């Protein structure tokens, strides 16, 4: 492999641009939309779709806060309230937090790794379609007036056919299995991409910290999601086919469900949170203008969180009467997980300590995140303390705690990431003034809304109640929480406005508006379909800071190096490298646009519809459609083998 | 009464810190079932853990938050090499090792030791003088049984002051959770399992309890009351409640009994000593002596009872008792009969 600094001459450049355009062209219009396998288009689609769900889930929350603004309100009846709080949880966890992070991961991973696409571009498109269709599937429950109402956690036996005879819970049980397919294949794609798609020189210990966080997240998904799939599959089996896995009267166990659910449910908290930490650890050094302090410590602590998170699930079952000895073990592990989080805190402090902070909107969101996560982390340690949890469990204290970690400590980094990376995606800067206004509105609204809930918990207010009596000392705090909620909603709407306005009026971003260090800033904004016309070669963890002239790899004749230079881009190829040292290994063809992922996803959706309607014929159509499309997917034609 | 004043003084000392509001509200809203105003051994013990944790939390928040702010706003010495940053202050490894590993581990060890000690103390069973109560969760009310005294009641748990209490918790249907914030931590009722909650009450009075595990439509109105009485008062209460109430002599009340036993009421409710032996709903023997209706949904007054009997769905939508079509006179009679069940 030869290195070169040469650029093609001017006349050749025009010719090459045309040929590149031809090699990477996608059909225009709706056909292009349905068939694209470009990780950037898919990533943005993930982000936009997830934000649609974010605003829907937010509106659900505001309707609930209106009901709870005063005692004995009649905005909602118990049935409506139960459906709303269930769908709010499902939406934020399954349809916003998880997919929006997958969206950033999809967009950024290949760019940060210096390659042209994800390891499995078609699988990537498939995982998006599954996410979209499963979201539509779950929301279609509102159309038939039977949205899930068993809570996002859907505990048995309340959700058994006996106590919930309607179709409501089937939307949940089937929907969770459905969306789990998307998360799982997405995780496989992230893991393989992180290990096999890195550009030359990007050894494992030079991998950007955001990629580490996505890798840790993906491993958690692979081990955790099968558990919730099993939990919901057994629930649906009990509901649809009359088995008795969870029925104590027939020798089953209601607690089995809780173990299965939380074996996924607790790591899920970190599945959402670890990529957010990766975003913060990416953004803070850029605006502190120095490398992240203790890179190896931070990368290790991300992996440590991934491991330890699998030993905390009983934490959600402290009030179920399990043996004290067993619970003490889980309480200990719950405390232990604070250590890797502490490591990251100190890394951020040390980074800023020796740097000089530029106060931009992304940086503001990271600081807001740090304070919110500090408080949410502290209350997290508190609820690990077994006896204290017996008091606050399932009270509003817990509502406060997990909104500090899952709303504050995840949504704030996501908004920071939006201000930081959207200029790369659209080529336009967002307004800083509107950004700051949005940040302060969100930060104040958030704390006004969620801090009083800690106190409500101490005052004995239970979670998931559709109303409460007056005279218990709860009225004022609930009103305050509702006001804060609307303020927070307004803050998020200001960012939405900012995003829309910037599309028309935003300043052009240029390739690297923040003077950042990672490879996504080495290409134009927005990047071309092929990301880089030549694959970069890095010699540092911070290529754009340490390498004044970024080097590019030249393509060679043999299989291992064919994809590196311009020829690789011209022939829709991208290099595959060895797992640890990123040495050249092979060349991969990037598949062309195709309807196959959409067809398999549609077939899958029809299968779930068949199960929902208990219609075998419909299910059979779905199986046939998915199977035919899969066979075609796996079939290698002459053209493919060219 | 120097004790409350001393407590207020202690509370005032704790005002520093982000949870100040907790203390203020915990102290002044007398009617809130606050965990910070404990009158049971278990709740008091846990409250002690809370104050320890709050002290640690305030310290951690102040130190880490302060470092974040100083770090973000200070100008490092040795500028010029911007991407490399300044060179003053502790090294990155010192920051991380000391602040991220060693200090948190020490704090967490303190909490771990306190966790294990408190858990053992709260789970320990007493051996003598234990008062046993069986509480069964139902959609959406609580059955309360005293096996030794032979008392069966609903939504009201009477316990003697100062004696060790053991509440056996089971369920007829789904998972509920039994919580009296001022007396003890919560414990779930799980199908096919009997959990035991242990505590002592340290002051007489009436305490609010709630279901804490989401259990369906009327999870919000599945409350109960715990009445802590002196051992003598408790013994009297138990003895009275173990006997069927006296046969009604008042004609209106006697008519009420007729209505009750002939109408659908008797299909679901029992009144001992009569032909009403239904078991789906709460046992209504001695109903007149109870403080609230519909699992603490509304206070037990004749007006509330009338509204409840004629259509409880208005009071507690979705509860399992259907509207009872009674004439005005029948309703008056039934209310008089039930309120007379003392």
mmCIF file of C-alpha atoms in Angstrom, chain A residues 78-79 82 85-86 149-151 153 155-159 163 248 254-255 258 288-295 297-298 318-324 327-328 331-332 335-340 342-343 345-357 359 363 367 370-371 374-375 378 381-395 397 451 454-455 457-474 477 545-546, chain B residues 18-19 21-22 25-26 29 31-36 42-43 46 49-50 53-54 57 60-61 64-76 79 81-93 95-101 104-105 108 111-112 114-116 118-119 122-123 139 172-175 177 179-188 190-193 195 208 210-221 296-297 315-318:
data_model
loop_
_atom_site.group_PDB
_atom_site.id
_atom_site.type_symbol
_atom_site.label_atom_id
_atom_site.label_comp_id
_atom_site.label_asym_id
_atom_site.label_seq_id
_atom_site.Cartn_x
_atom_site.Cartn_y
_atom_site.Cartn_z
ATOM 1 C CA UNK A 78 -58.304 6.005 34.181
ATOM 2 C CA UNK A 79 -58.506 4.058 30.906
ATOM 3 C CA UNK A 82 -53.239 4.128 31.558
ATOM 4 C CA UNK A 85 -48.494 6.462 30.371
ATOM 5 C CA UNK A 86 -47.899 3.085 28.778
ATOM 6 C CA UNK A 149 -52.421 -0.180 29.040
ATOM 7 C CA UNK A 150 -50.272 -2.466 31.166
ATOM 8 C CA UNK A 151 -47.359 -0.082 31.619
ATOM 9 C CA UNK A 153 -43.073 -3.078 31.673
ATOM 10 C CA UNK A 155 -46.167 -7.086 34.460
ATOM 11 C CA UNK A 156 -48.024 -10.384 34.608
ATOM 12 C CA UNK A 157 -50.569 -11.423 35.759
ATOM 13 C CA UNK A 158 -52.154 -8.005 35.092
ATOM 14 C CA UNK A 159 -51.295 -8.433 31.399
ATOM 15 C CA UNK A 163 -57.043 -9.633 33.478
ATOM 16 C CA UNK A 248 -48.851 -19.406 39.459
ATOM 17 C CA UNK A 254 -45.150 -14.362 37.778
ATOM 18 C CA UNK A 255 -41.666 -13.486 38.993
ATOM 19 C CA UNK A 258 -39.891 -9.928 35.980
ATOM 20 C CA UNK A 288 -11.991 22.295 25.528
ATOM 21 C CA UNK A 289 -9.524 22.191 22.649
ATOM 22 C CA UNK A 290 -7.478 19.292 23.943
ATOM 23 C CA UNK A 291 -7.617 15.471 23.787
ATOM 24 C CA UNK A 292 -9.955 13.578 26.104
ATOM 25 C CA UNK A 293 -8.245 12.961 29.439
ATOM 26 C CA UNK A 294 -7.630 9.286 30.139
ATOM 27 C CA UNK A 295 -8.898 7.860 26.835
ATOM 28 C CA UNK A 297 -9.797 4.757 31.241
ATOM 29 C CA UNK A 298 -12.912 6.067 29.530
ATOM 30 C CA UNK A 318 -36.313 -5.278 45.687
ATOM 31 C CA UNK A 319 -39.925 -5.150 46.893
ATOM 32 C CA UNK A 320 -40.908 -8.598 45.607
ATOM 33 C CA UNK A 321 -39.744 -10.420 48.745
ATOM 34 C CA UNK A 322 -36.662 -12.179 47.371
ATOM 35 C CA UNK A 323 -34.126 -13.568 49.884
ATOM 36 C CA UNK A 324 -32.133 -10.798 51.594
ATOM 37 C CA UNK A 327 -30.759 -8.878 47.093
ATOM 38 C CA UNK A 328 -27.696 -7.650 49.007
ATOM 39 C CA UNK A 331 -27.488 -3.971 45.768
ATOM 40 C CA UNK A 332 -23.681 -4.209 45.871
ATOM 41 C CA UNK A 335 -23.477 0.530 43.844
ATOM 42 C CA UNK A 336 -20.416 -0.718 41.953
ATOM 43 C CA UNK A 337 -21.654 0.559 38.609
ATOM 44 C CA UNK A 338 -21.204 4.095 39.940
ATOM 45 C CA UNK A 339 -17.416 3.676 39.729
ATOM 46 C CA UNK A 340 -17.030 3.606 35.927
ATOM 47 C CA UNK A 342 -17.230 8.386 38.268
ATOM 48 C CA UNK A 343 -14.219 7.703 36.051
ATOM 49 C CA UNK A 345 -16.909 12.391 35.279
ATOM 50 C CA UNK A 346 -13.319 12.907 36.340
ATOM 51 C CA UNK A 347 -12.191 12.544 32.742
ATOM 52 C CA UNK A 348 -14.523 15.352 31.662
ATOM 53 C CA UNK A 349 -13.399 17.562 34.542
ATOM 54 C CA UNK A 350 -9.721 16.896 33.847
ATOM 55 C CA UNK A 351 -10.262 17.572 30.122
ATOM 56 C CA UNK A 352 -11.769 20.974 30.829
ATOM 57 C CA UNK A 353 -9.307 21.707 33.653
ATOM 58 C CA UNK A 354 -6.371 21.733 31.271
ATOM 59 C CA UNK A 355 -8.229 23.102 28.298
ATOM 60 C CA UNK A 356 -9.937 26.387 27.491
ATOM 61 C CA UNK A 357 -13.623 25.980 26.971
ATOM 62 C CA UNK A 359 -19.064 28.056 24.996
ATOM 63 C CA UNK A 363 -20.969 22.424 24.941
ATOM 64 C CA UNK A 367 -22.571 20.863 30.822
ATOM 65 C CA UNK A 370 -23.193 16.732 33.500
ATOM 66 C CA UNK A 371 -25.167 18.438 36.277
ATOM 67 C CA UNK A 374 -24.667 14.050 38.602
ATOM 68 C CA UNK A 375 -27.964 14.343 40.441
ATOM 69 C CA UNK A 378 -26.549 10.169 43.028
ATOM 70 C CA UNK A 381 -26.869 5.091 44.076
ATOM 71 C CA UNK A 382 -29.578 5.839 46.653
ATOM 72 C CA UNK A 383 -32.125 3.467 45.100
ATOM 73 C CA UNK A 384 -29.461 0.749 45.075
ATOM 74 C CA UNK A 385 -29.455 0.962 48.845
ATOM 75 C CA UNK A 386 -31.920 -1.832 49.511
ATOM 76 C CA UNK A 387 -33.801 -0.500 52.577
ATOM 77 C CA UNK A 388 -34.111 2.998 51.123
ATOM 78 C CA UNK A 389 -35.515 1.492 47.940
ATOM 79 C CA UNK A 390 -38.260 -0.184 49.995
ATOM 80 C CA UNK A 391 -39.462 3.313 50.853
ATOM 81 C CA UNK A 392 -39.129 5.067 47.493
ATOM 82 C CA UNK A 393 -39.686 2.171 45.048
ATOM 83 C CA UNK A 394 -42.610 2.869 42.681
ATOM 84 C CA UNK A 395 -43.125 6.299 44.227
ATOM 85 C CA UNK A 397 -39.012 9.619 43.709
ATOM 86 C CA UNK A 451 -36.991 18.003 40.879
ATOM 87 C CA UNK A 454 -38.327 13.608 44.355
ATOM 88 C CA UNK A 455 -40.219 15.362 47.139
ATOM 89 C CA UNK A 457 -42.053 10.509 46.409
ATOM 90 C CA UNK A 458 -41.103 11.218 50.013
ATOM 91 C CA UNK A 459 -44.604 12.521 50.589
ATOM 92 C CA UNK A 460 -45.974 9.146 49.551
ATOM 93 C CA UNK A 461 -47.276 9.813 46.036
ATOM 94 C CA UNK A 462 -47.394 6.542 44.048
ATOM 95 C CA UNK A 463 -46.433 6.267 40.389
ATOM 96 C CA UNK A 464 -48.960 5.521 37.664
ATOM 97 C CA UNK A 465 -51.972 7.060 39.394
ATOM 98 C CA UNK A 466 -54.403 8.885 37.136
ATOM 99 C CA UNK A 467 -55.555 11.183 39.907
ATOM 100 C CA UNK A 468 -54.991 12.013 43.558
ATOM 101 C CA UNK A 469 -56.943 13.583 46.412
ATOM 102 C CA UNK A 470 -56.336 17.090 47.654
ATOM 103 C CA UNK A 471 -55.079 17.868 51.142
ATOM 104 C CA UNK A 472 -52.111 15.511 51.030
ATOM 105 C CA UNK A 473 -49.531 18.221 50.383
ATOM 106 C CA UNK A 474 -49.158 17.063 46.785
ATOM 107 C CA UNK A 477 -45.674 20.353 43.715
ATOM 108 C CA UNK A 545 -5.341 17.791 15.005
ATOM 109 C CA UNK A 546 -2.119 15.793 14.733
ATOM 110 C CA UNK B 18 -30.513 20.727 47.432
ATOM 111 C CA UNK B 19 -33.047 18.667 49.329
ATOM 112 C CA UNK B 21 -37.435 21.559 50.188
ATOM 113 C CA UNK B 22 -37.949 17.971 51.255
ATOM 114 C CA UNK B 25 -42.512 20.131 53.118
ATOM 115 C CA UNK B 26 -42.018 17.035 55.194
ATOM 116 C CA UNK B 29 -47.679 19.365 55.516
ATOM 117 C CA UNK B 31 -51.390 15.381 56.489
ATOM 118 C CA UNK B 32 -48.930 14.085 53.941
ATOM 119 C CA UNK B 33 -47.994 10.446 54.533
ATOM 120 C CA UNK B 34 -44.338 11.437 54.585
ATOM 121 C CA UNK B 35 -41.462 8.989 54.899
ATOM 122 C CA UNK B 36 -39.582 11.805 56.624
ATOM 123 C CA UNK B 42 -38.732 0.247 60.006
ATOM 124 C CA UNK B 43 -39.544 3.672 58.553
ATOM 125 C CA UNK B 46 -34.697 3.795 56.821
ATOM 126 C CA UNK B 49 -30.159 5.780 56.146
ATOM 127 C CA UNK B 50 -31.670 8.625 54.133
ATOM 128 C CA UNK B 53 -27.102 9.409 52.180
ATOM 129 C CA UNK B 54 -28.299 12.989 51.900
ATOM 130 C CA UNK B 57 -25.001 13.328 48.365
ATOM 131 C CA UNK B 60 -20.547 14.802 46.384
ATOM 132 C CA UNK B 61 -22.802 17.180 44.459
ATOM 133 C CA UNK B 64 -18.090 17.435 41.752
ATOM 134 C CA UNK B 65 -20.367 20.270 40.618
ATOM 135 C CA UNK B 66 -17.842 22.800 41.897
ATOM 136 C CA UNK B 67 -14.999 21.090 40.055
ATOM 137 C CA UNK B 68 -17.074 21.017 36.865
ATOM 138 C CA UNK B 69 -17.686 24.759 37.077
ATOM 139 C CA UNK B 70 -14.122 25.676 38.021
ATOM 140 C CA UNK B 71 -12.760 23.379 35.323
ATOM 141 C CA UNK B 72 -15.042 24.885 32.726
ATOM 142 C CA UNK B 73 -14.338 28.539 33.525
ATOM 143 C CA UNK B 74 -10.705 28.651 34.615
ATOM 144 C CA UNK B 75 -7.950 29.655 32.225
ATOM 145 C CA UNK B 76 -5.137 27.150 32.342
ATOM 146 C CA UNK B 79 -1.245 28.371 27.123
ATOM 147 C CA UNK B 81 -0.205 25.048 22.642
ATOM 148 C CA UNK B 82 -3.970 25.062 22.368
ATOM 149 C CA UNK B 83 -4.738 21.526 21.326
ATOM 150 C CA UNK B 84 -2.431 20.091 23.982
ATOM 151 C CA UNK B 85 -4.055 22.221 26.678
ATOM 152 C CA UNK B 86 -2.432 23.626 29.782
ATOM 153 C CA UNK B 87 0.038 21.703 31.862
ATOM 154 C CA UNK B 88 -0.888 22.809 35.372
ATOM 155 C CA UNK B 89 -2.915 21.036 38.025
ATOM 156 C CA UNK B 90 -3.082 17.305 38.712
ATOM 157 C CA UNK B 91 -2.350 14.909 35.860
ATOM 158 C CA UNK B 92 -5.225 13.207 34.043
ATOM 159 C CA UNK B 93 -4.434 9.908 35.739
ATOM 160 C CA UNK B 95 -7.847 13.029 38.539
ATOM 161 C CA UNK B 96 -9.307 9.751 37.369
ATOM 162 C CA UNK B 97 -7.666 7.432 39.872
ATOM 163 C CA UNK B 98 -8.349 9.589 42.917
ATOM 164 C CA UNK B 99 -11.649 11.201 41.981
ATOM 165 C CA UNK B 100 -13.114 8.478 39.793
ATOM 166 C CA UNK B 101 -12.002 5.282 41.498
ATOM 167 C CA UNK B 104 -16.203 6.740 45.057
ATOM 168 C CA UNK B 105 -15.166 3.269 46.207
ATOM 169 C CA UNK B 108 -19.834 3.203 48.209
ATOM 170 C CA UNK B 111 -23.177 2.677 51.903
ATOM 171 C CA UNK B 112 -22.740 -1.044 51.255
ATOM 172 C CA UNK B 114 -24.999 0.347 56.013
ATOM 173 C CA UNK B 115 -27.184 -1.430 53.433
ATOM 174 C CA UNK B 116 -26.320 -4.897 54.722
ATOM 175 C CA UNK B 118 -30.041 -2.204 57.884
ATOM 176 C CA UNK B 119 -31.394 -4.991 55.696
ATOM 177 C CA UNK B 122 -35.356 -4.941 59.098
ATOM 178 C CA UNK B 123 -35.729 -8.540 58.006
ATOM 179 C CA UNK B 139 -58.769 -5.544 42.555
ATOM 180 C CA UNK B 172 -56.243 -12.968 45.013
ATOM 181 C CA UNK B 173 -55.498 -11.626 41.516
ATOM 182 C CA UNK B 174 -52.607 -9.472 40.284
ATOM 183 C CA UNK B 175 -49.512 -8.012 41.920
ATOM 184 C CA UNK B 177 -47.808 -3.536 46.801
ATOM 185 C CA UNK B 179 -47.033 0.614 51.633
ATOM 186 C CA UNK B 180 -47.532 2.734 54.723
ATOM 187 C CA UNK B 181 -44.846 5.417 54.244
ATOM 188 C CA UNK B 182 -44.762 6.468 57.892
ATOM 189 C CA UNK B 183 -44.490 2.930 59.278
ATOM 190 C CA UNK B 184 -42.403 0.719 56.964
ATOM 191 C CA UNK B 185 -41.072 0.157 53.463
ATOM 192 C CA UNK B 186 -43.270 -1.484 50.860
ATOM 193 C CA UNK B 187 -43.646 -5.132 49.967
ATOM 194 C CA UNK B 188 -45.421 -6.696 46.990
ATOM 195 C CA UNK B 190 -47.105 -11.900 44.428
ATOM 196 C CA UNK B 191 -49.326 -14.729 43.128
ATOM 197 C CA UNK B 192 -48.350 -18.050 44.669
ATOM 198 C CA UNK B 193 -46.147 -16.435 47.304
ATOM 199 C CA UNK B 195 -44.333 -12.173 51.795
ATOM 200 C CA UNK B 208 -52.444 6.432 55.204
ATOM 201 C CA UNK B 210 -51.504 2.812 49.377
ATOM 202 C CA UNK B 211 -51.052 0.241 46.678
ATOM 203 C CA UNK B 212 -47.747 1.023 44.999
ATOM 204 C CA UNK B 213 -47.658 -1.535 42.189
ATOM 205 C CA UNK B 214 -49.654 -0.589 39.102
ATOM 206 C CA UNK B 215 -52.562 -3.027 39.155
ATOM 207 C CA UNK B 216 -55.029 -1.731 36.570
ATOM 208 C CA UNK B 217 -57.831 0.816 36.278
ATOM 209 C CA UNK B 218 -58.222 1.772 39.929
ATOM 210 C CA UNK B 219 -54.617 1.519 41.079
ATOM 211 C CA UNK B 220 -55.017 5.181 42.060
ATOM 212 C CA UNK B 221 -57.822 4.412 44.505
ATOM 213 C CA UNK B 296 -60.092 4.910 51.145
ATOM 214 C CA UNK B 297 -61.719 6.499 48.091
ATOM 215 C CA UNK B 315 -66.914 7.564 42.597
ATOM 216 C CA UNK B 316 -64.361 4.970 41.443
ATOM 217 C CA UNK B 317 -64.782 4.285 37.716
ATOM 218 C CA UNK B 318 -63.982 0.749 36.670
#
